[in-house]
Coordinates of C-alpha atoms and ligand atoms in Angstrom, one line a residue:
M7 CA -4.6 174.3 204.5
N8 CA -1.0 173.1 204.5
L9 CA 1.0 175.4 206.7
S10 CA 4.8 175.9 206.6
P11 CA 6.5 176.1 210.0
L12 CA 7.1 179.8 209.6
Q13 CA 3.4 180.4 208.7
K14 CA 2.4 178.7 211.9
A15 CA 4.9 180.6 213.9
R16 CA 3.8 183.9 212.4
Y17 CA 0.2 183.3 213.4
E18 CA 1.4 183.5 217.0
Y19 CA 3.3 186.8 216.5
V20 CA 1.7 189.7 218.4
P21 CA 2.1 192.9 216.4
K22 CA 3.3 195.9 218.4
L23 CA 0.9 198.9 218.7
P24 CA 2.0 202.5 219.3
G25 CA 2.2 203.0 223.1
M26 CA -0.8 205.3 223.1
L27 CA -3.1 202.6 221.7
R28 CA -1.9 199.9 224.1
N29 CA -4.1 200.6 227.1
G30 CA -7.3 199.1 225.7
I31 CA -10.0 200.8 223.7
S32 CA -11.6 202.4 226.7
K33 CA -8.5 204.4 227.3
I34 CA -8.0 206.1 223.9
C35 CA -9.1 209.7 223.5
V36 CA -8.5 212.3 220.8
R37 CA -6.3 215.4 220.8
N38 CA -7.1 218.0 218.2
G39 CA -4.3 219.5 216.2
E40 CA -4.1 222.3 213.7
A41 CA -6.7 222.9 211.0
T42 CA -5.2 221.9 207.7
T43 CA -4.9 223.3 204.2
S44 CA -4.0 221.5 201.0
V45 CA -0.4 221.4 199.8
A46 CA -1.2 223.6 196.9
D47 CA -4.2 225.0 194.9
Q48 CA -6.1 225.7 198.2
D49 CA -9.0 227.6 196.8
K50 CA -9.7 225.0 194.1
I51 CA -9.4 222.0 196.5
K52 CA -11.6 223.8 199.1
A53 CA -14.3 224.4 196.5
L54 CA -14.2 220.7 195.4
F55 CA -14.3 219.4 199.0
P56 CA -16.6 221.8 200.8
N57 CA -17.6 219.2 203.5
T58 CA -14.2 217.6 204.1
Y59 CA -11.7 220.3 203.5
G60 CA -9.7 222.1 206.2
K61 CA -10.4 219.7 209.1
N62 CA -8.0 219.3 212.0
E63 CA -5.1 217.0 212.1
I64 CA -5.7 214.7 215.2
T65 CA -3.6 212.4 217.4
F66 CA -4.8 209.8 219.8
E67 CA -3.6 209.8 223.4
K68 CA -4.2 208.0 226.7
G69 CA -7.5 209.1 228.3
E70 CA -11.1 208.3 228.7
N71 CA -12.7 207.1 225.5
N72 CA -15.7 209.4 225.0
S73 CA -16.6 208.3 221.5
P74 CA -20.4 207.8 220.9
A75 CA -21.7 204.3 221.4
K76 CA -22.9 203.1 218.0
K77 CA -23.0 199.8 216.3
Q78 CA -20.4 199.8 213.5
V79 CA -20.7 197.9 210.2
V80 CA -17.5 198.6 208.3
G81 CA -16.6 197.6 204.8
V82 CA -13.0 197.2 203.7
I83 CA -11.2 196.9 200.4
L84 CA -7.7 196.3 199.3
S85 CA -6.8 198.4 196.2
G86 CA -4.0 198.3 193.6
G87 CA -0.8 196.3 193.7
Q88 CA -0.1 193.9 196.5
A89 CA 2.1 195.1 199.4
P90 CA 3.3 193.0 202.4
G91 CA 1.2 193.8 205.5
G92 CA -2.2 194.3 203.9
H93 CA -3.6 191.4 205.8
N94 CA -2.5 192.9 209.1
V95 CA -4.3 196.2 208.3
V96 CA -7.5 194.1 208.0
C97 CA -6.6 192.2 211.2
G98 CA -5.9 195.4 213.2
L99 CA -9.2 196.9 212.0
Y100 CA -11.1 193.7 212.9
D101 CA -9.5 193.5 216.4
A102 CA -10.2 197.1 217.3
L103 CA -13.8 196.8 215.9
K104 CA -14.5 193.7 217.9
A105 CA -12.7 194.9 221.1
T106 CA -15.0 197.9 221.0
D107 CA -18.2 195.9 220.6
K108 CA -18.6 192.2 219.8
N109 CA -21.7 193.0 217.7
N110 CA -19.7 195.3 215.3
V111 CA -19.4 193.8 211.8
L112 CA -16.5 193.9 209.3
L113 CA -17.2 193.1 205.7
G114 CA -14.4 192.5 203.2
F115 CA -15.4 193.5 199.6
K116 CA -13.6 191.2 197.2
G117 CA -11.3 192.0 194.3
G118 CA -10.7 195.6 195.1
P119 CA -13.0 198.6 194.5
S120 CA -15.1 196.5 192.0
G121 CA -16.2 194.4 195.0
L122 CA -18.0 197.4 196.4
I123 CA -19.8 198.0 193.1
D124 CA -20.7 194.3 192.6
D125 CA -21.6 193.8 196.2
D126 CA -19.2 190.8 196.4
F127 CA -18.3 190.4 200.0
V128 CA -17.4 188.2 202.9
E129 CA -18.2 188.7 206.6
F130 CA -15.1 188.2 208.8
D131 CA -15.1 186.2 211.9
D132 CA -12.3 185.1 214.2
A133 CA -11.6 181.8 212.4
F134 CA -11.3 183.5 209.0
I135 CA -9.2 186.4 210.2
D136 CA -6.8 184.1 212.2
Q137 CA -5.7 182.4 209.0
Y138 CA -4.2 185.6 207.7
R139 CA -2.4 187.2 210.7
N140 CA 1.1 188.4 209.9
T141 CA 1.1 186.8 206.4
G142 CA 1.9 188.3 203.1
G143 CA -0.4 188.8 200.1
F144 CA -3.8 190.3 199.6
D145 CA -5.6 186.9 199.1
I146 CA -7.8 187.4 202.1
I147 CA -10.2 189.3 199.8
G148 CA -8.1 190.0 196.7
S149 CA -7.3 193.3 195.1
G150 CA -8.0 195.2 191.9
R151 CA -7.4 198.4 190.0
T152 CA -10.9 199.6 189.2
K153 CA -11.1 203.3 189.8
L154 CA -13.9 204.5 192.0
E155 CA -14.4 208.0 190.7
T156 CA -17.7 208.6 188.8
T157 CA -20.9 209.8 190.4
D158 CA -22.7 206.7 188.9
Q159 CA -20.2 204.4 190.8
F160 CA -20.7 206.4 194.0
K161 CA -24.5 206.0 193.7
V162 CA -24.1 202.2 193.4
V163 CA -21.7 202.2 196.4
T164 CA -24.2 204.2 198.4
E165 CA -26.9 201.6 197.6
V166 CA -24.6 198.8 198.6
A167 CA -23.7 200.7 201.8
K168 CA -27.4 201.2 202.6
K169 CA -28.2 197.5 202.0
H170 CA -25.6 196.4 204.6
G171 CA -26.1 199.4 206.9
L172 CA -22.5 200.3 206.5
T173 CA -21.3 203.1 208.8
A174 CA -17.8 203.3 207.2
I175 CA -15.7 202.2 204.4
V176 CA -11.9 201.7 204.7
I177 CA -9.8 201.9 201.5
I178 CA -6.4 200.4 201.7
G179 CA -4.5 201.8 198.7
G180 CA -1.9 204.0 197.1
D181 CA -2.1 207.7 196.1
D182 CA -4.8 207.2 193.4
S183 CA -6.9 205.0 195.7
N184 CA -6.7 207.4 198.5
T185 CA -7.5 210.3 196.2
N186 CA -10.6 208.3 195.4
A187 CA -11.2 207.8 199.1
A188 CA -11.2 211.5 199.6
V189 CA -13.7 212.0 196.7
L190 CA -15.9 209.2 198.0
A191 CA -15.8 210.7 201.5
E192 CA -16.9 214.1 200.1
Y193 CA -19.7 212.5 198.1
M194 CA -20.9 210.5 201.2
A195 CA -20.8 213.7 203.4
A196 CA -22.5 215.9 200.7
N197 CA -25.3 213.4 200.4
N198 CA -25.8 212.9 204.1
T199 CA -25.4 209.1 203.8
G200 CA -23.8 208.8 207.2
V201 CA -21.0 206.7 205.7
Q202 CA -17.5 207.6 206.8
V203 CA -14.5 206.9 204.6
I204 CA -11.0 206.3 205.9
G205 CA -7.8 205.6 203.8
C206 CA -4.7 203.6 204.7
P207 CA -1.3 204.3 202.9
K208 CA -0.1 201.4 200.9
T209 CA 2.4 200.8 198.1
I210 CA 5.8 199.1 197.8
D211 CA 6.8 201.9 195.5
G212 CA 7.2 204.2 198.5
D213 CA 5.8 207.2 196.6
L214 CA 2.9 207.9 198.9
K215 CA 4.7 209.8 201.6
N216 CA 5.0 213.4 202.7
E217 CA 5.6 215.4 205.9
D218 CA 2.7 213.5 207.5
I219 CA 3.0 210.0 206.1
E220 CA 6.5 208.8 206.8
A221 CA 6.2 205.6 204.8
S222 CA 3.7 203.6 202.8
F223 CA 3.4 200.1 204.1
G224 CA 5.0 197.3 202.1
F225 CA 8.0 199.3 201.1
D226 CA 10.0 198.0 204.1
T227 CA 9.5 194.3 203.3
A228 CA 9.6 194.6 199.5
T229 CA 12.9 196.5 199.5
K230 CA 14.4 194.1 202.1
T231 CA 13.4 191.1 199.9
Y232 CA 14.9 192.7 196.8
S233 CA 18.0 193.7 198.8
E234 CA 18.5 190.2 200.0
L235 CA 18.4 188.9 196.4
I236 CA 20.6 191.7 195.1
G237 CA 23.1 191.0 197.9
N238 CA 23.1 187.3 197.0
I239 CA 23.7 188.2 193.3
E240 CA 26.6 190.5 194.4
R241 CA 28.2 187.7 196.3
D242 CA 27.8 185.4 193.3
A243 CA 29.3 188.1 191.0
N244 CA 32.2 188.5 193.4
S245 CA 32.7 184.7 193.6
A246 CA 32.5 183.9 189.9
K247 CA 33.9 187.3 188.7
K248 CA 32.6 186.9 185.2
Y249 CA 29.2 188.7 184.9
W250 CA 27.7 192.1 185.1
H251 CA 24.2 191.8 186.5
F252 CA 21.6 194.4 185.3
I253 CA 18.8 194.3 187.9
K254 CA 15.5 196.1 187.3
V255 CA 13.4 196.7 190.4
M256 CA 9.8 197.8 190.7
G257 CA 8.8 201.4 191.1
R258 CA 7.2 202.9 188.0
S259 CA 6.8 206.5 188.9
A260 CA 9.6 207.1 191.4
S261 CA 12.9 205.5 192.2
H262 CA 12.6 205.1 196.0
V263 CA 12.9 201.2 195.7
A264 CA 16.0 201.4 193.6
L265 CA 17.6 204.0 196.0
E266 CA 16.8 202.0 199.1
C267 CA 18.2 198.8 197.6
A268 CA 21.3 200.7 196.7
L269 CA 21.7 202.0 200.2
E270 CA 21.3 198.4 201.5
T271 CA 23.7 196.7 199.0
Q272 CA 26.2 199.3 197.7
P273 CA 26.1 198.1 194.0
N274 CA 28.5 199.6 191.4
I275 CA 25.7 201.5 189.7
C276 CA 22.2 202.6 190.6
L277 CA 20.2 204.9 188.4
I278 CA 17.8 207.3 189.9
G279 CA 15.1 208.4 187.5
E280 CA 14.5 211.7 189.2
E281 CA 18.2 212.6 188.7
V282 CA 18.1 211.5 185.1
A283 CA 15.2 213.8 184.5
A284 CA 16.7 216.7 186.4
K285 CA 20.0 216.5 184.4
K286 CA 18.0 215.8 181.2
M287 CA 20.2 212.8 180.5
S288 CA 20.1 211.0 177.2
L289 CA 20.2 207.2 176.9
S290 CA 23.8 207.4 175.5
Q291 CA 24.9 209.5 178.5
I292 CA 23.4 206.9 180.9
A293 CA 25.1 204.1 179.0
S294 CA 28.3 206.0 179.0
Q295 CA 28.2 206.5 182.8
I296 CA 27.7 202.7 183.3
A297 CA 30.4 202.0 180.8
D298 CA 32.8 204.2 182.7
S299 CA 32.4 201.9 185.7
V300 CA 32.7 198.7 183.6
E301 CA 35.8 200.1 182.0
K302 CA 37.6 201.1 185.2
R303 CA 36.7 197.8 186.9
G304 CA 37.5 195.7 183.8
N305 CA 40.9 197.4 183.3
A306 CA 41.7 196.5 186.9
G307 CA 40.8 192.9 186.2
N308 CA 37.3 193.0 187.7
N309 CA 35.0 192.0 184.9
F310 CA 31.9 191.8 187.0
G311 CA 29.5 194.2 188.7
V312 CA 26.0 195.0 189.6
A313 CA 23.7 197.8 188.3
I314 CA 20.3 198.6 189.7
I315 CA 17.8 200.1 187.3
P316 CA 14.4 201.5 188.5
E317 CA 11.4 200.1 186.5
G318 CA 10.3 203.5 185.3
I319 CA 13.7 204.8 184.1
V320 CA 12.9 205.3 180.5
E321 CA 10.0 207.7 181.3
F322 CA 12.5 209.9 183.0
V323 CA 14.8 210.2 179.9
P324 CA 13.4 213.3 178.1
E325 CA 14.3 212.0 174.6
F326 CA 12.7 208.7 175.3
S327 CA 9.4 210.1 176.7
K328 CA 9.3 212.3 173.6
L329 CA 9.7 209.2 171.4
I330 CA 7.0 207.4 173.3
A331 CA 4.6 210.3 172.9
E332 CA 5.3 210.4 169.2
I333 CA 4.7 206.6 168.9
N334 CA 1.4 207.0 170.8
E335 CA 0.4 209.7 168.2
L336 CA 1.6 207.6 165.3
L337 CA -0.5 204.6 166.3
A338 CA -3.6 206.6 167.3
G339 CA -7.0 205.5 165.9
E340 CA -7.0 203.5 162.7
N341 CA -3.2 203.6 162.4
T342 CA -2.8 200.6 164.8
V343 CA -4.7 198.4 162.5
K344 CA -2.8 199.7 159.5
F345 CA 0.5 199.2 161.3
N346 CA -0.4 195.6 162.4
A347 CA -1.4 194.7 158.9
L348 CA 2.1 195.5 157.5
P349 CA 3.7 192.3 156.3
D350 CA 7.1 192.4 158.1
W351 CA 9.4 194.3 160.3
D352 CA 11.1 196.1 157.4
A353 CA 7.8 197.5 156.2
K354 CA 6.9 198.5 159.8
Y355 CA 10.3 200.1 160.2
A356 CA 9.7 202.2 157.1
F357 CA 6.3 203.3 158.4
I358 CA 7.9 204.3 161.7
E359 CA 10.7 206.2 160.0
K360 CA 8.1 208.2 158.0
G361 CA 6.0 209.0 161.1
L362 CA 8.6 210.0 163.7
T363 CA 10.5 213.4 163.8
K364 CA 14.2 213.3 163.0
E365 CA 15.2 213.5 166.7
S366 CA 13.0 210.7 167.8
M367 CA 14.0 208.6 164.9
A368 CA 17.7 209.1 166.0
V369 CA 16.8 207.7 169.4
F370 CA 14.7 204.9 168.0
A371 CA 17.5 203.9 165.7
I372 CA 20.0 203.2 168.5
L373 CA 17.7 200.9 170.3
P374 CA 18.2 197.1 170.0
Q375 CA 15.6 195.6 167.7
L376 CA 14.0 193.7 170.6
I377 CA 13.2 197.0 172.4
Q378 CA 12.1 198.7 169.2
Q379 CA 9.6 195.9 168.7
Q380 CA 8.5 196.0 172.4
L381 CA 7.5 199.6 171.8
F382 CA 5.0 198.5 169.2
L383 CA 3.7 195.2 170.8
E384 CA 2.0 195.9 174.1
R385 CA -0.6 198.7 174.3
D386 CA -2.7 199.6 177.3
P387 CA -6.5 200.0 177.0
H388 CA -6.0 203.7 176.0
G389 CA -3.7 202.7 173.2
N390 CA -0.5 203.8 174.9
V391 CA 2.8 202.1 175.1
Q392 CA 3.1 200.3 178.4
V393 CA 6.5 201.6 179.5
S394 CA 6.7 199.2 182.4
L395 CA 6.9 196.3 180.0
I396 CA 10.0 197.7 178.3
E397 CA 12.9 195.6 179.3
S398 CA 15.1 198.6 180.3
E399 CA 17.7 196.4 181.9
K400 CA 18.3 194.7 178.5
L401 CA 18.1 198.0 176.7
L402 CA 20.8 199.6 178.9
S403 CA 23.1 196.6 178.9
A404 CA 22.9 196.5 175.0
L405 CA 23.8 200.2 174.8
V406 CA 26.7 199.7 177.3
K407 CA 28.0 196.8 175.2
D408 CA 28.0 199.0 172.1
E409 CA 29.8 201.8 173.9
L410 CA 32.4 199.3 175.3
E411 CA 33.0 198.0 171.8
K412 CA 33.8 201.5 170.7
R413 CA 36.1 201.9 173.7
K414 CA 37.8 198.6 172.9
A415 CA 38.4 199.7 169.3
A416 CA 39.9 203.0 170.7
G417 CA 42.2 200.9 172.9
T418 CA 40.9 202.3 176.2
Y419 CA 38.9 199.3 177.4
K420 CA 40.7 196.1 177.9
G421 CA 38.2 194.0 179.9
K422 CA 35.5 191.5 179.0
F423 CA 31.8 192.3 179.3
S424 CA 29.1 189.6 179.8
A425 CA 25.7 190.7 181.1
L426 CA 22.9 188.9 182.9
H427 CA 19.4 190.4 183.5
H428 CA 16.9 190.2 186.3
F429 CA 13.6 191.9 187.2
F430 CA 12.6 191.9 190.9
G431 CA 9.1 193.1 191.5
Y432 CA 6.4 190.4 192.2
E433 CA 8.9 188.5 194.3
G434 CA 8.7 191.1 197.0
R435 CA 5.0 192.2 197.0
C436 CA 3.6 189.2 199.0
A437 CA 6.5 188.3 201.2
F438 CA 5.7 187.6 204.9
P439 CA 5.7 191.2 206.3
S440 CA 8.8 192.2 208.2
N441 CA 8.2 192.9 211.9
F442 CA 8.2 196.5 211.0
D443 CA 5.4 196.1 208.4
A444 CA 3.5 193.6 210.5
D445 CA 3.5 196.2 213.4
Y446 CA 2.9 199.2 211.2
C447 CA 0.1 197.7 209.3
Y448 CA -1.7 196.3 212.3
S449 CA -1.4 199.7 213.9
L450 CA -2.8 201.4 210.8
G451 CA -5.8 199.1 210.8
Y452 CA -6.4 199.5 214.5
N453 CA -6.0 203.2 214.2
A454 CA -8.4 203.4 211.2
F455 CA -11.1 201.9 213.4
M456 CA -10.4 204.5 216.2
L457 CA -10.9 207.2 213.5
I458 CA -14.2 205.6 212.5
Q459 CA -15.3 205.3 216.1
Y460 CA -14.6 209.0 216.8
G461 CA -16.7 210.0 213.7
F462 CA -13.9 211.2 211.3
T463 CA -14.3 210.9 207.5
G464 CA -12.0 211.8 204.6
Y465 CA -9.0 211.0 206.9
L466 CA -5.9 208.9 206.2
S467 CA -4.9 206.6 209.1
K468 CA -1.6 208.0 210.2
V469 CA 1.1 206.4 212.3
S470 CA 4.3 208.4 212.6
N471 CA 7.7 208.6 214.5
L472 CA 8.4 205.3 212.7
S473 CA 12.2 205.4 213.0
K474 CA 11.7 205.0 216.7
P475 CA 10.6 201.8 218.5
A476 CA 6.9 201.1 218.2
E477 CA 6.2 202.1 221.8
E478 CA 7.0 205.7 220.7
W479 CA 5.0 205.7 217.5
V480 CA 2.3 208.4 217.3
A481 CA -1.2 207.4 216.1
G482 CA -3.7 209.7 214.6
G483 CA -5.3 211.0 211.4
M484 CA -4.7 213.4 208.6
P485 CA -7.4 214.9 206.3
I486 CA -6.6 213.5 202.9
T487 CA -7.3 216.9 201.3
K488 CA -4.2 218.2 203.1
M489 CA -2.0 216.1 200.7
M490 CA -3.8 217.2 197.5
N491 CA -3.2 219.5 194.7
I492 CA -4.5 219.9 191.2
E493 CA -2.7 218.1 188.4
R494 CA -3.4 217.5 184.7
R495 CA -4.6 213.9 184.2
N496 CA -5.9 212.7 180.8
G497 CA -6.4 216.2 179.5
E498 CA -8.3 217.4 182.6
D499 CA -7.5 219.3 185.8
K500 CA -8.0 216.8 188.7
P501 CA -7.6 217.0 192.5
V502 CA -5.0 214.3 193.4
I503 CA -2.6 213.4 196.2
R504 CA 0.8 214.7 195.2
K505 CA 3.1 211.8 194.4
A506 CA 6.4 211.7 196.3
L507 CA 9.5 211.5 194.0
V508 CA 13.0 211.0 195.2
E509 CA 14.2 214.3 196.5
L510 CA 17.7 215.1 195.1
D511 CA 18.4 217.3 198.1
G512 CA 17.1 214.7 200.6
K513 CA 19.4 212.8 202.9
P514 CA 19.0 209.3 201.4
F515 CA 19.9 210.6 197.9
K516 CA 22.7 212.7 199.2
Y517 CA 24.2 209.8 201.1
F518 CA 24.1 207.7 197.9
A519 CA 25.6 210.5 195.8
E520 CA 28.5 211.0 198.2
N521 CA 29.4 207.3 198.0
R522 CA 28.5 206.1 194.5
D523 CA 31.8 207.1 192.8
K524 CA 33.7 204.8 195.2
W525 CA 31.1 202.0 194.8
A526 CA 31.3 202.3 191.0
V527 CA 35.0 201.4 191.0
E528 CA 35.6 199.3 194.1
T529 CA 33.8 196.2 195.2
A530 CA 32.0 197.6 198.2
F531 CA 29.0 195.3 198.1
T532 CA 27.1 194.7 201.4
Y533 CA 25.0 191.6 201.9
P534 CA 21.9 192.3 204.0
G535 CA 20.7 188.7 204.0
A536 CA 17.1 187.5 204.5
I537 CA 14.5 189.3 206.6
Q538 CA 14.8 188.1 210.2
Y539 CA 11.6 187.6 212.1
Y540 CA 13.0 186.1 215.4
G541 CA 16.1 187.1 217.2
P542 CA 17.7 190.3 218.5
S543 CA 15.9 193.5 217.9
E544 CA 18.8 195.1 216.0
V545 CA 18.3 192.6 213.2
C546 CA 14.6 192.0 213.5
D547 CA 13.2 195.5 213.9
L548 CA 15.4 197.4 211.5
T549 CA 13.6 200.1 209.5
T550 CA 14.7 201.0 206.0
R551 CA 17.9 203.0 205.4
T552 CA 15.7 205.6 203.7
L553 CA 13.5 206.1 206.8
A554 CA 16.5 206.1 209.1
L555 CA 18.4 208.7 207.0
E556 CA 15.3 210.9 206.5
H557 CA 14.8 211.1 210.3
S558 CA 18.4 211.1 211.4
Ligands
FBP19 P1 0.6 200.3 193.5 O1 1.0 201.6 193.0 O2 -0.9 200.0 193.2 O3 0.9 200.0 194.9 O4 1.4 199.2 192.6 C1 2.7 199.4 192.4 C2 3.4 198.3 191.6 O5 3.8 197.2 192.4 C3 4.5 198.8 190.7 O6 5.7 198.9 191.3 C4 4.4 198.0 189.4 O7 4.8 198.7 188.3 C5 2.9 197.7 189.4 O8 2.4 197.7 190.7 C6 2.6 196.4 188.7 O9 1.2 196.3 188.5 P2 0.4 195.0 188.2 O10 0.3 194.3 189.5 O11 -0.9 195.5 187.8 O12 1.2 194.2 187.2

C-alpha cells in the first residue's frame, strides 16, 4: 500500500480514552444508574421489547473487573453512510477484546448488514487492524444500507451467529440502524440465543443525539471539513468580489450540519430547514429573504456573498412537500410508464398540469425547468421523488435571480448578481478523523466491548461529557429503548429512535439567530482553516461550536 506521510503519522497516534477506562481492563467495573423508560409511548414500547425494555443506565468506573470470564467471539458491521472515525470504533473494540483475552475473536461482516445475512466476513488480526488506525472511511469492511428488520432476516443472522459461535454483534450506525439493533437484541433475547447486541452512534448528519448521546461520531470531522472549504470560498469571494456562492451541505432530515458550518464560518445566509417548517415559509419567501441580503450588499458595492443551504431544505417547505406528495401520486403504478412514453417536455408538462392541484401547479410553475425535470427523472425503489437529488442550491439561486430582476425593474436593486454552486457532502465523510473523532470513536468501540463483557444487550455505547477534555469523559451504556417512540413509517406504526432536529430554542440556533442579521449585510466571514492533527491543544482538540454551545 502506498502511504502518505500523514497516513503514516496517524498510524502512530494514540487515541485518548476516558479517564475511567485508562487503568487497564482489570480495573473497570460497572456502576448501575436509574432504570429507564422510553421517551414516549412507554406502554407500546414496553410491550414490543419485553426482554430489553426498562433496563438501567450504566456507567463504568475504576474498580475491580468482576465480569464473568468467557471467550468472546464478536461480529461487527458498519451500516449506512460513511462517517469519519468508523475505523477507530473497530480498532477500539478489537483492542479491548484482545486486551481482555488474546483468544477472543473479532469478525468484521462486509458491506453492511447484508454481510451478516450473506455470512461474508473477515477475521481481524493485528496486522489487518493496524492498517486502519486513525484513518477515515469505512473501507476496512465496507458499509451498506440493507435494513435488518424482518423475522426471516433475524433467523438467518441467528444461524450465522451459531455457525461462528458469536457471543455478540456490534452495529455501528445511525438512528435506523440502531433501531434495528434494538429489535435484533430483543429477538436474540426472546429466543435465548445468547447473542448480545450493542449499537454505536454514527452519522455525519448529527441527528442521532439526545440527552444521553451528546453527538454522533463523524459530525465533528465532516463539519470541520466543510467549514474549511466554505471558509476558503468566503475568502475567494472576498478577494474577487464578484460571485455569490450557493453551497449545499449534507444533512437530509435535519440542518445540524448547515448550522454548525454557519457558526464556524459566519456566512451571509444560512437556511435552517426546521425554521422554514416552523414558519411555514414558501419558496418565494425564502428567495426574498436571500434577495434582501444580496440587495443590501449589492447596493453598498458588495456584489458577493455566501449562502449555506441544507440538503433537505425543500422537504421542510410545506408547499414543496405537498407538490412532491402529489407528484408521487401522479406517477403511481402504470402512470410512470405512460408519462415516460410521452414524446416531449411540452406533452409531459400538459400531463402534469392536468394532474396537479391548482396550488401545487402554481409552485411547480415558478421552478426553473431544470428542477421541474429533476422532479420527474430520478425515482427511488418505491417510486418516490428522491428529494436529496434536487439541486436546491440551483433552485434557490434561480429564484433569487428572478426576484432581483423584479427589484432592479422597480429601481431598488442596483447591484450585479452572478451565482456559483457547490455541494459538499461526500468530501467530508471519509476525511481523516479529527483528534476528537479519533478519540471519541476509539472510546465508543472500547466501551462497546466492556458492555459486551459485562453481559449487556440492547444498549448503545455511550461516551458523554464530550465538551470537556477526554480525561473527563464518562463511559457507559444506555438501553436503546430509552430513545424510542412510535412513529408512522410507510403506513405502519413502528418503534423507532426519535430523530434529533435542530431545536429552535436551543443555544446553537439562538446564537445564530442573534447574529445572522449582521452577517447578512456585513462581511463577517471567519476562516476556520484545515483540521489540525498536531500542535497546540487549542487548535487540535476543538469540539464543534454546536457541542460547545449546547454544553456552555
Ligand atoms: P447516514 O444517515 O446513514 O449516516 O447517512 C447520511 C448521509 O451522509 C446524508 O447526509 C446523505 O443524504 C446520505 O448519507 C447520502 O447517502 P448515500 O451515501 O447513500 O448516497
